[in-house]
Short mmCIF file of C-alpha atoms and ligand atoms in Angstrom, two decimals:
data_model
loop_
_atom_site.label_atom_id
_atom_site.label_comp_id
_atom_site.label_asym_id
_atom_site.label_seq_id
_atom_site.Cartn_x
_atom_site.Cartn_y
_atom_site.Cartn_z
CA UNK L 480 -20.71 -1.52 1.76
CA UNK L 481 -22.86 0.76 4.10
CA UNK L 482 -25.93 3.03 3.83
CA UNK L 483 -23.66 6.14 2.64
CA UNK L 484 -22.47 4.48 -0.52
CA UNK L 485 -19.86 1.53 -1.03
CA UNK L 486 -16.69 2.19 0.95
CA UNK L 487 -13.81 -0.22 -0.19
CA UNK L 488 -10.99 -0.44 2.41
CA UNK L 489 -7.40 -2.00 2.27
CA UNK L 490 -4.42 -2.23 4.44
CA UNK L 491 -0.91 -1.19 3.12
CA UNK L 492 1.91 -2.46 5.28
CA UNK L 493 5.73 -1.37 5.53
CA UNK L 494 8.27 -3.78 6.59
CA UNK L 495 11.62 -2.28 7.27
CA UNK L 496 14.06 -1.53 10.54
CA UNK L 497 14.58 1.81 11.54
CA UNK L 498 15.89 4.72 9.64
CA UNK L 499 15.65 3.05 6.40
CA UNK L 500 13.00 5.60 5.15
CA UNK L 501 9.57 4.46 5.90
CA UNK L 502 7.95 7.61 7.23
CA UNK L 503 9.73 9.68 4.42
CA UNK L 504 8.21 7.28 1.84
CA UNK L 505 4.91 7.39 3.21
CA UNK L 506 4.70 11.33 3.19
CA UNK L 507 6.38 11.29 -0.49
CA UNK L 508 3.55 8.81 -1.63
CA UNK L 509 0.60 11.29 -0.72
CA UNK L 510 2.46 14.19 -2.10
CA UNK L 511 3.43 12.64 -5.10
CA UNK L 512 0.21 11.01 -5.39
CA UNK L 513 -1.72 14.38 -5.38
CA UNK L 514 0.62 15.72 -8.26
CA UNK L 515 0.35 12.86 -10.47
CA UNK L 516 -3.19 11.76 -10.18
CA UNK L 517 -4.61 15.16 -10.05
CA UNK L 518 -2.80 15.71 -13.53
CA UNK L 519 -3.51 12.62 -15.29
CA UNK L 520 -6.22 10.83 -14.56
CA UNK L 521 -10.05 10.07 -13.75
CA UNK L 522 -9.13 9.69 -9.82
CA UNK L 523 -8.03 11.95 -7.27
CA UNK L 524 -5.82 10.66 -3.88
CA UNK L 525 -6.48 12.90 -0.56
CA UNK L 526 -5.66 12.71 2.95
CA UNK L 527 -8.88 11.03 4.67
CA UNK L 528 -8.28 12.85 8.11
CA UNK L 529 -6.51 15.68 9.76
CA UNK L 530 -3.91 13.31 11.68
CA UNK L 531 -3.16 12.09 8.13
CA UNK L 532 -2.94 15.71 6.88
CA UNK L 533 -0.74 16.85 9.81
CA UNK L 534 1.72 14.21 9.77
CA UNK L 535 2.60 14.79 5.91
CA UNK L 536 2.77 18.33 6.32
CA UNK L 537 5.31 18.12 9.07
CA UNK L 538 7.16 15.83 7.35
CA UNK L 539 7.08 17.71 3.93
CA UNK L 540 8.26 20.97 5.63
CA UNK L 541 10.93 19.37 7.40
CA UNK L 542 12.44 17.76 4.34
CA UNK L 543 11.99 20.76 2.00
CA UNK L 544 13.50 23.14 4.54
CA UNK L 545 16.43 21.05 5.01
CA UNK L 546 17.27 20.72 1.49
CA UNK L 547 16.56 24.28 0.69
CA UNK L 548 19.39 25.18 3.49
CA UNK L 549 21.41 22.38 2.02
CA UNK L 550 21.73 20.74 5.56
CA UNK L 551 20.93 17.46 4.67
CA UNK L 552 21.67 14.97 7.46
CA UNK L 553 21.09 10.97 7.62
CA UNK L 554 19.07 11.37 10.87
CA UNK L 555 17.28 14.48 9.95
CA UNK L 556 13.70 12.94 10.54
CA UNK L 557 12.73 12.46 13.95
CA UNK L 558 12.24 8.69 14.63
CA UNK L 559 8.91 7.46 14.84
CA UNK L 560 7.99 6.72 18.49
CA UNK L 561 4.32 5.11 18.31
CA UNK L 562 2.43 3.39 15.74
CA UNK L 563 0.37 5.65 13.18
CA UNK L 564 -2.00 5.24 10.60
CA UNK L 565 -2.06 7.32 7.52
CA UNK L 566 -5.45 7.10 6.16
CA UNK L 567 -5.60 8.07 2.16
CA UNK L 568 -8.78 8.37 -0.24
CA UNK L 569 -8.68 7.40 -3.47
CA UNK L 570 -11.67 8.93 -5.36
CA UNK L 571 -12.76 8.58 -8.96
CA UNK L 572 -13.75 12.32 -10.00
CA UNK L 573 -17.42 13.12 -9.68
CA UNK L 574 -18.33 9.97 -8.13
CA UNK L 575 -19.17 9.25 -4.50
CA UNK L 576 -17.19 5.82 -4.53
CA UNK L 577 -14.19 6.18 -1.96
CA UNK L 578 -11.67 3.41 -1.99
CA UNK L 579 -9.98 3.90 1.55
CA UNK L 580 -6.45 2.81 2.06
CA UNK L 581 -4.54 2.58 5.61
CA UNK L 582 -0.81 2.57 5.84
CA UNK L 583 0.84 1.74 9.06
CA UNK L 584 3.86 3.37 10.07
CA UNK L 585 5.41 2.24 13.43
CA UNK L 586 9.15 2.65 15.14
CA UNK L 587 11.14 0.43 13.12
CA UNK L 588 12.84 -1.05 16.31
CA UNK L 589 9.84 -3.05 16.99
CA UNK L 590 10.58 -5.01 13.54
CA UNK L 591 14.22 -5.42 14.96
CA UNK L 592 13.51 -7.04 18.35
CA UNK L 593 9.78 -6.76 19.42
CA UNK L 594 10.28 -3.53 21.62
CA UNK L 595 11.95 -2.89 24.92
CA UNK L 596 9.07 -3.26 27.16
CA UNK L 597 5.87 -5.36 27.34
CA UNK L 598 3.71 -2.38 26.48
CA UNK L 599 5.83 -2.03 23.26
CA UNK L 600 5.52 -5.88 22.74
CA UNK L 601 1.62 -5.19 22.92
CA UNK L 602 1.70 -2.49 20.42
CA UNK L 603 3.92 -4.26 18.17
CA UNK L 604 1.58 -7.40 18.43
CA UNK L 605 -1.24 -4.97 16.92
CA UNK L 606 1.12 -4.01 14.18
CA UNK L 607 2.08 -7.55 13.40
CA UNK L 608 -1.69 -8.27 12.79
CA UNK L 609 -2.48 -5.43 10.58
CA UNK L 610 0.63 -6.33 8.80
CA UNK L 611 -0.43 -10.00 8.06
CA UNK L 612 -3.50 -8.71 7.05
CA UNK L 613 -2.46 -6.25 4.67
CA UNK L 614 -3.37 -6.50 0.74
CA UNK L 615 -0.20 -4.98 -0.18
CA UNK L 616 3.44 -5.23 1.52
CA UNK L 617 6.27 -2.40 0.83
CA UNK L 618 9.63 -3.46 1.88
CA UNK L 619 12.00 -0.50 1.60
CA UNK L 620 15.51 -1.36 1.68
CA UNK L 621 18.59 0.59 2.45
CA UNK L 622 20.25 0.77 -0.90
CA UNK L 623 23.46 2.71 0.48
CA UNK L 624 24.04 -0.36 3.06
CA UNK L 625 23.47 -3.07 0.23
CA UNK L 626 25.83 -1.28 -2.01
CA UNK L 627 28.63 0.31 0.06
CA UNK L 628 28.99 -2.38 2.73
CA UNK L 629 32.45 -3.35 1.49
CA UNK L 630 33.96 -6.96 1.60
CA UNK L 631 34.99 -6.43 5.11
CA UNK L 632 31.45 -6.15 6.46
CA UNK L 633 29.43 -8.07 3.85
CA UNK L 634 28.74 -10.64 6.50
CA UNK L 635 26.85 -8.18 8.65
CA UNK L 636 24.49 -7.14 5.78
CA UNK L 637 21.91 -9.99 6.40
CA UNK L 638 21.57 -8.84 10.06
CA UNK L 639 21.75 -5.60 9.35
CA UNK L 640 18.71 -5.71 6.83
CA UNK L 641 16.80 -7.63 9.51
CA UNK L 642 16.22 -10.31 6.80
CA UNK L 643 15.10 -12.92 9.18
CA UNK L 644 12.54 -10.77 10.88
CA UNK L 645 10.96 -9.65 7.70
CA UNK L 646 10.70 -13.12 6.38
CA UNK L 647 8.82 -14.13 9.71
CA UNK L 648 6.20 -11.34 9.15
CA UNK L 649 6.05 -12.25 5.14
CA UNK L 650 5.45 -15.98 6.16
CA UNK L 651 2.67 -15.09 8.15
CA UNK L 652 1.28 -12.75 5.48
CA UNK L 653 1.45 -15.16 2.74
CA UNK L 654 -0.35 -17.93 4.68
CA UNK L 655 -3.16 -15.45 5.29
CA UNK L 656 -3.27 -14.44 1.85
CA UNK L 657 -3.30 -18.10 0.52
CA UNK L 658 -6.57 -18.33 2.60
CA UNK L 659 -8.00 -15.77 0.84
CA UNK L 660 -7.32 -16.19 -2.84
CA UNK L 661 -9.96 -13.67 -3.85
CA UNK L 662 -8.30 -10.77 -2.56
CA UNK L 663 -5.37 -8.81 -3.60
CA UNK L 664 -1.67 -9.79 -2.86
CA UNK L 665 1.23 -7.92 -3.59
CA UNK L 666 4.81 -7.54 -2.09
CA UNK L 667 6.83 -4.57 -3.41
CA UNK L 668 10.59 -4.46 -2.75
CA UNK L 669 11.52 -1.08 -2.67
CA UNK L 670 15.42 0.20 -2.32
CA UNK L 671 15.37 3.51 -1.19
CA UNK L 672 18.11 6.23 -1.36
CA UNK L 673 19.35 4.94 -4.31
CA UNK L 674 20.11 8.27 -6.03
CA UNK L 675 23.63 7.73 -6.38
CA UNK L 676 23.26 4.04 -8.37
CA UNK L 677 20.49 5.02 -10.98
CA UNK L 678 21.26 6.96 -13.93
CA UNK L 679 17.58 8.71 -14.13
CA UNK L 680 18.55 10.63 -10.87
CA UNK L 681 21.61 12.40 -12.27
CA UNK L 682 24.00 9.87 -11.19
CA UNK L 683 27.04 9.42 -13.74
CA UNK L 684 27.13 5.89 -13.36
CA UNK L 685 24.55 2.93 -13.86
CA UNK L 686 24.68 0.55 -11.05
CA UNK L 687 20.99 -0.66 -11.42
CA UNK L 688 21.63 -4.07 -12.34
CA UNK L 689 23.81 -4.48 -9.29
CA UNK L 690 21.68 -2.94 -6.86
CA UNK L 691 18.83 -5.37 -8.11
CA UNK L 692 21.33 -8.42 -7.82
CA UNK L 693 22.20 -7.33 -4.19
CA UNK L 694 18.18 -7.31 -3.29
CA UNK L 695 17.52 -10.35 -5.15
CA UNK L 696 20.56 -12.24 -3.30
CA UNK L 697 19.88 -10.85 0.10
CA UNK L 698 16.48 -11.74 0.05
CA UNK L 699 16.39 -14.63 -1.76
CA UNK L 700 14.89 -16.58 1.04
CA UNK L 701 12.08 -14.15 1.60
CA UNK L 702 11.11 -14.23 -2.25
CA UNK L 703 11.04 -18.10 -1.98
CA UNK L 704 8.77 -17.93 1.13
CA UNK L 705 6.24 -15.95 -0.86
CA UNK L 706 6.53 -17.83 -3.92
CA UNK L 707 5.92 -21.23 -1.90
CA UNK L 708 3.11 -20.03 0.36
CA UNK L 709 1.35 -17.73 -1.51
CA UNK L 710 2.11 -18.55 -5.25
CA UNK L 711 -0.64 -16.14 -6.32
CA UNK L 712 0.99 -13.17 -5.16
CA UNK L 713 2.78 -10.68 -7.26
CA UNK L 714 6.06 -9.51 -6.55
CA UNK L 715 7.76 -6.18 -7.85
CA UNK L 716 11.05 -4.72 -7.58
CA UNK L 717 10.85 -0.79 -7.83
CA UNK L 718 13.75 1.51 -6.41
CA UNK L 719 12.60 4.76 -5.06
CA UNK L 720 14.18 8.03 -4.42
CA UNK L 721 12.29 10.26 -1.80
CA UNK L 722 14.87 13.26 -2.18
CA UNK L 723 16.54 12.64 -5.76
CA UNK L 724 18.60 15.86 -5.40
CA UNK L 725 21.09 14.38 -2.82
CA UNK L 726 24.47 12.64 -3.75
CA UNK L 727 26.32 10.09 -1.59
CA UNK L 728 29.67 11.51 -0.65
CA UNK L 729 31.19 8.62 1.81
CA UNK L 730 29.66 6.05 3.76
CA UNK L 731 31.67 5.08 6.85
CA UNK L 732 31.42 2.34 9.36
CA UNK L 733 31.27 3.85 12.92
CA UNK L 734 31.03 1.89 16.57
CA UNK L 735 27.17 1.82 17.54
CA UNK L 736 26.36 -0.28 20.57
CA UNK L 737 22.82 -1.71 19.60
CA UNK L 738 23.59 -2.74 15.96
CA UNK L 739 24.21 -6.07 14.99
CA UNK L 740 28.23 -6.22 14.71
CA UNK L 741 28.31 -3.02 16.76
CA UNK L 742 28.77 -0.93 13.85
CA UNK L 743 26.62 0.98 11.73
CA UNK L 744 27.54 2.52 8.36
CA UNK L 745 26.87 6.42 8.34
CA UNK L 746 26.55 8.13 4.85
CA UNK L 747 27.28 11.50 4.26
CA UNK L 748 25.50 13.43 1.44
CA UNK L 749 25.69 16.64 -0.96
CA UNK L 750 22.77 18.37 -1.88
CA UNK L 751 22.65 19.20 -5.65
CA UNK L 752 21.79 22.62 -6.14
CA UNK L 753 18.96 23.99 -6.27
CA UNK L 754 17.90 21.65 -3.61
CA UNK L 755 14.68 20.91 -4.94
CA UNK L 756 12.91 17.37 -4.30
CA UNK L 757 13.23 15.45 -7.49
CA UNK L 758 11.30 12.24 -6.49
CA UNK L 759 11.84 8.97 -8.65
CA UNK L 760 9.70 5.71 -8.50
CA UNK L 761 6.78 7.13 -6.49
CA UNK L 762 4.66 7.80 -9.44
CA UNK L 763 4.96 4.08 -10.42
CA UNK L 764 4.57 3.00 -6.89
CA UNK L 765 1.16 5.00 -6.73
CA UNK L 766 -0.19 3.52 -10.02
CA UNK L 767 0.59 0.13 -8.74
CA UNK L 768 -1.22 0.65 -5.78
CA UNK L 769 -4.22 2.25 -7.39
CA UNK L 770 -4.68 -0.42 -9.95
CA UNK L 771 -4.07 -3.37 -7.43
CA UNK L 772 -6.93 -1.63 -5.23
CA UNK L 773 -9.27 -0.57 -7.82
CA UNK L 774 -9.13 -3.93 -9.22
CA UNK L 775 -9.76 -5.60 -5.84
CA UNK L 776 -12.53 -3.34 -5.17
CA UNK L 777 -14.05 -4.17 -9.07
CA UNK L 778 -13.74 -7.96 -8.00
CA UNK L 779 -15.49 -7.06 -4.84
CA UNK L 780 -18.31 -5.16 -6.43
CA UNK L 781 -18.84 -7.66 -9.05
CA UNK L 782 -19.52 -10.36 -6.35
CA UNK L 783 -21.87 -7.92 -4.65
CA UNK L 784 -23.81 -7.35 -8.05
CA UNK L 785 -24.22 -10.93 -8.60
CA UNK L 786 -25.50 -11.19 -5.13
CA UNK L 787 -27.91 -8.47 -5.43
CA UNK L 788 -28.97 -9.69 -9.04
CA UNK L 789 -30.02 -12.76 -7.51
CA UNK L 790 -31.85 -11.43 -4.69
CA UNK L 791 -33.56 -9.15 -7.01
CA UNK L 792 -34.67 -12.01 -9.33
CA UNK L 793 -35.92 -13.90 -6.25
CA UNK L 794 -37.92 -10.96 -4.94
CA UNK L 795 -39.52 -10.12 -8.38
CA UNK L 796 -40.51 -13.87 -8.73
CA UNK L 797 -42.11 -13.79 -5.48
CA UNK L 798 -43.74 -10.77 -6.11
CA UNK L 799 -45.52 -12.24 -9.33
CA UNK L 800 -46.41 -15.39 -8.10
CA UNK L 801 -50.00 -16.40 -8.39
CA UNK L 802 -51.50 -18.47 -5.78
CA UNK L 803 -55.06 -19.22 -6.99
CA UNK L 804 -57.82 -17.09 -7.41
CA UNK L 805 -59.04 -16.57 -4.00
CA UNK L 806 -55.39 -16.22 -2.35
CA UNK L 807 -54.57 -13.77 -5.05
CA UNK L 808 -57.51 -11.45 -3.96
CA UNK L 809 -56.75 -11.73 -0.37
CA UNK L 810 -53.17 -10.83 -0.93
CA UNK L 811 -54.47 -7.63 -3.17
CA UNK L 812 -56.99 -6.76 -0.55
CA UNK L 813 -54.63 -6.85 2.43
CA UNK L 814 -51.57 -5.11 0.89
CA UNK L 815 -49.48 -7.80 0.81
CA UNK L 816 -49.09 -8.06 -2.91
CA UNK L 817 -48.10 -4.38 -3.07
CA UNK L 818 -45.60 -5.03 0.10
CA UNK L 819 -43.78 -7.86 -2.08
CA UNK L 820 -43.74 -5.31 -5.05
CA UNK L 821 -42.20 -2.69 -3.23
CA UNK L 822 -39.46 -4.99 -1.98
CA UNK L 823 -38.84 -6.43 -5.32
CA UNK L 824 -38.39 -2.76 -6.71
CA UNK L 825 -36.12 -2.01 -3.69
CA UNK L 826 -33.95 -5.13 -4.34
CA UNK L 827 -33.80 -4.21 -8.10
CA UNK L 828 -32.76 -0.49 -7.34
CA UNK L 829 -29.81 -1.78 -5.12
CA UNK L 830 -28.63 -4.38 -8.05
CA UNK L 831 -28.62 -1.48 -10.39
CA UNK L 832 -26.65 0.63 -7.91
CA UNK L 833 -24.00 -2.03 -7.66
CA UNK L 834 -23.96 -2.55 -11.31
CA UNK L 835 -23.12 1.10 -11.78
CA UNK L 836 -20.54 0.97 -8.93
CA UNK L 837 -18.76 -2.02 -10.75
CA UNK L 838 -19.05 0.07 -14.11
CA UNK L 839 -17.41 2.74 -12.71
CA UNK L 840 -14.56 1.03 -11.12
CA UNK L 841 -13.98 -0.59 -14.65
CA UNK L 842 -13.66 2.74 -16.13
CA UNK L 843 -11.15 4.15 -13.68
CA UNK L 844 -9.27 0.94 -14.27
CA UNK L 845 -9.09 1.64 -17.89
CA UNK L 846 -7.82 5.32 -17.03
CA UNK L 847 -5.36 3.87 -14.82
CA UNK L 848 -3.93 1.31 -17.37
CA UNK L 849 -3.32 4.09 -19.83
CA UNK L 850 -0.19 5.12 -18.12
CA UNK L 851 2.94 3.45 -18.68
CA UNK L 852 5.16 2.48 -15.89
CA UNK L 853 8.68 3.62 -16.02
CA UNK L 854 11.93 2.00 -16.42
CA UNK L 855 12.72 1.18 -12.69
CA UNK L 856 9.77 -1.10 -12.08
CA UNK L 857 10.32 -4.90 -12.67
CA UNK L 858 8.62 -8.14 -11.94
CA UNK L 859 10.17 -10.58 -9.55
CA UNK L 860 7.33 -13.09 -10.25
N1 GDP R 2290 19.46 10.00 0.24
C1 GDP R 2290 18.07 9.64 0.79
N2 GDP R 2290 17.88 9.58 2.13
C2 GDP R 2290 16.60 9.24 2.39
C3 GDP R 2290 15.82 8.79 1.63
N3 GDP R 2290 14.70 8.59 2.41
C4 GDP R 2290 14.78 8.52 3.38
N4 GDP R 2290 16.09 9.23 3.81
C5 GDP R 2290 16.97 9.39 4.92
O1 GDP R 2290 16.65 8.37 5.92
C6 GDP R 2290 16.60 8.68 7.25
C7 GDP R 2290 15.38 7.75 7.82
O2 GDP R 2290 14.21 8.12 7.37
P1 GDP R 2290 12.70 7.76 8.04
O3 GDP R 2290 11.56 8.17 6.90
O4 GDP R 2290 12.79 8.81 9.59
O5 GDP R 2290 12.87 6.24 8.32
P2 GDP R 2290 12.07 5.27 9.01
O6 GDP R 2290 12.87 5.10 10.61
O7 GDP R 2290 12.15 3.88 8.49
O8 GDP R 2290 10.92 5.90 9.40
C8 GDP R 2290 16.04 10.23 7.05
O9 GDP R 2290 16.49 11.17 8.03
C9 GDP R 2290 16.25 10.45 5.70
O10 GDP R 2290 17.53 11.42 5.96
C10 GDP R 2290 15.97 8.78 0.05
O11 GDP R 2290 15.12 8.47 -0.63
N5 GDP R 2290 17.15 9.16 0.06
MG1 MG R 2291 9.88 6.54 10.86
#
């Protein structure tokens, strides 16, 4: 908290190798967040700075344009080349009470092998520190890879999903969280590119159970590590379509020198007319994040309120303290008594401010809690 009012800040980390859909997911999060929150609830979501606004606009234009032109290629988005921080503000309407969350995007290749140069390695170390310190970890998972690998290539899945690398980061995060049990701790497993497998995106077949089974199977050791190292952490499963209006036509294994096993799975899509984005699951992701972060802000604010209440009581007692006739007279004459009273008034005011903040956050939580989540969200612990 500072002089301009309370600012609550949280970190959100994404964990996925390259080309899974991290950058698209972040851009979709703000676009969808604005649509959802501006319509439904007592809070609004905005980009906190210009770089965030610009990056989201670029991604949104690129994706919408390609879909309108019906040219959807799997490698449409330019690869992320540097770490970038997306800063979003969640604000209760009409109140100066911003909750800021920073989302880190980085080249997925760094998670795979730490980068190719010492400069990359240095930057990746910074990213790892951010990830370890995040309140929430989102793990986007390539559904096409999980579902279309086929028996012949099934043995490549674990290495292509980079399960080991993800487990390393998650372990460090979990140990960190265990030391700070008063802070939020949540991991969300988000299969992406799952338009073809879930019936609510227009797919004729329902393979949602199989998709979930595959995720739990492939990431079972990661799940175990979290439960062991940070038992208080919540684990959620939430499949997401960032496009929704595309359909998988085929997926073929093609030679690729850098990939584990020397091959990658290349999907081909068809755009469903009229080519407008129908995002799925992102609304639940936003609700999850908002509730988790507002709830943490509430806990933090309650602590501050309690501390300030104690301070206010203490300074009031000191201001009212009688120290004997002559001493009291002296305190009055030299202005010390009124100085103590001013301090006590000041502390009382700061206490009331914190109490007001807590109350506002509780109101926001109540508003957020009214929204029911969709059928895609599941608890994994
Ligand atoms: N079908 C489908 N493709 C997606 C989805 N999200 C991302 N993609 C594709 O995956 C590619 C990689 O996405 P990107 O966000 O750049 O991944 P990053 O490397 O993890 O940041 C993009 O070019 C998109 O074509 C999705 O929800 N559905
Ligand atoms: Mg990227």
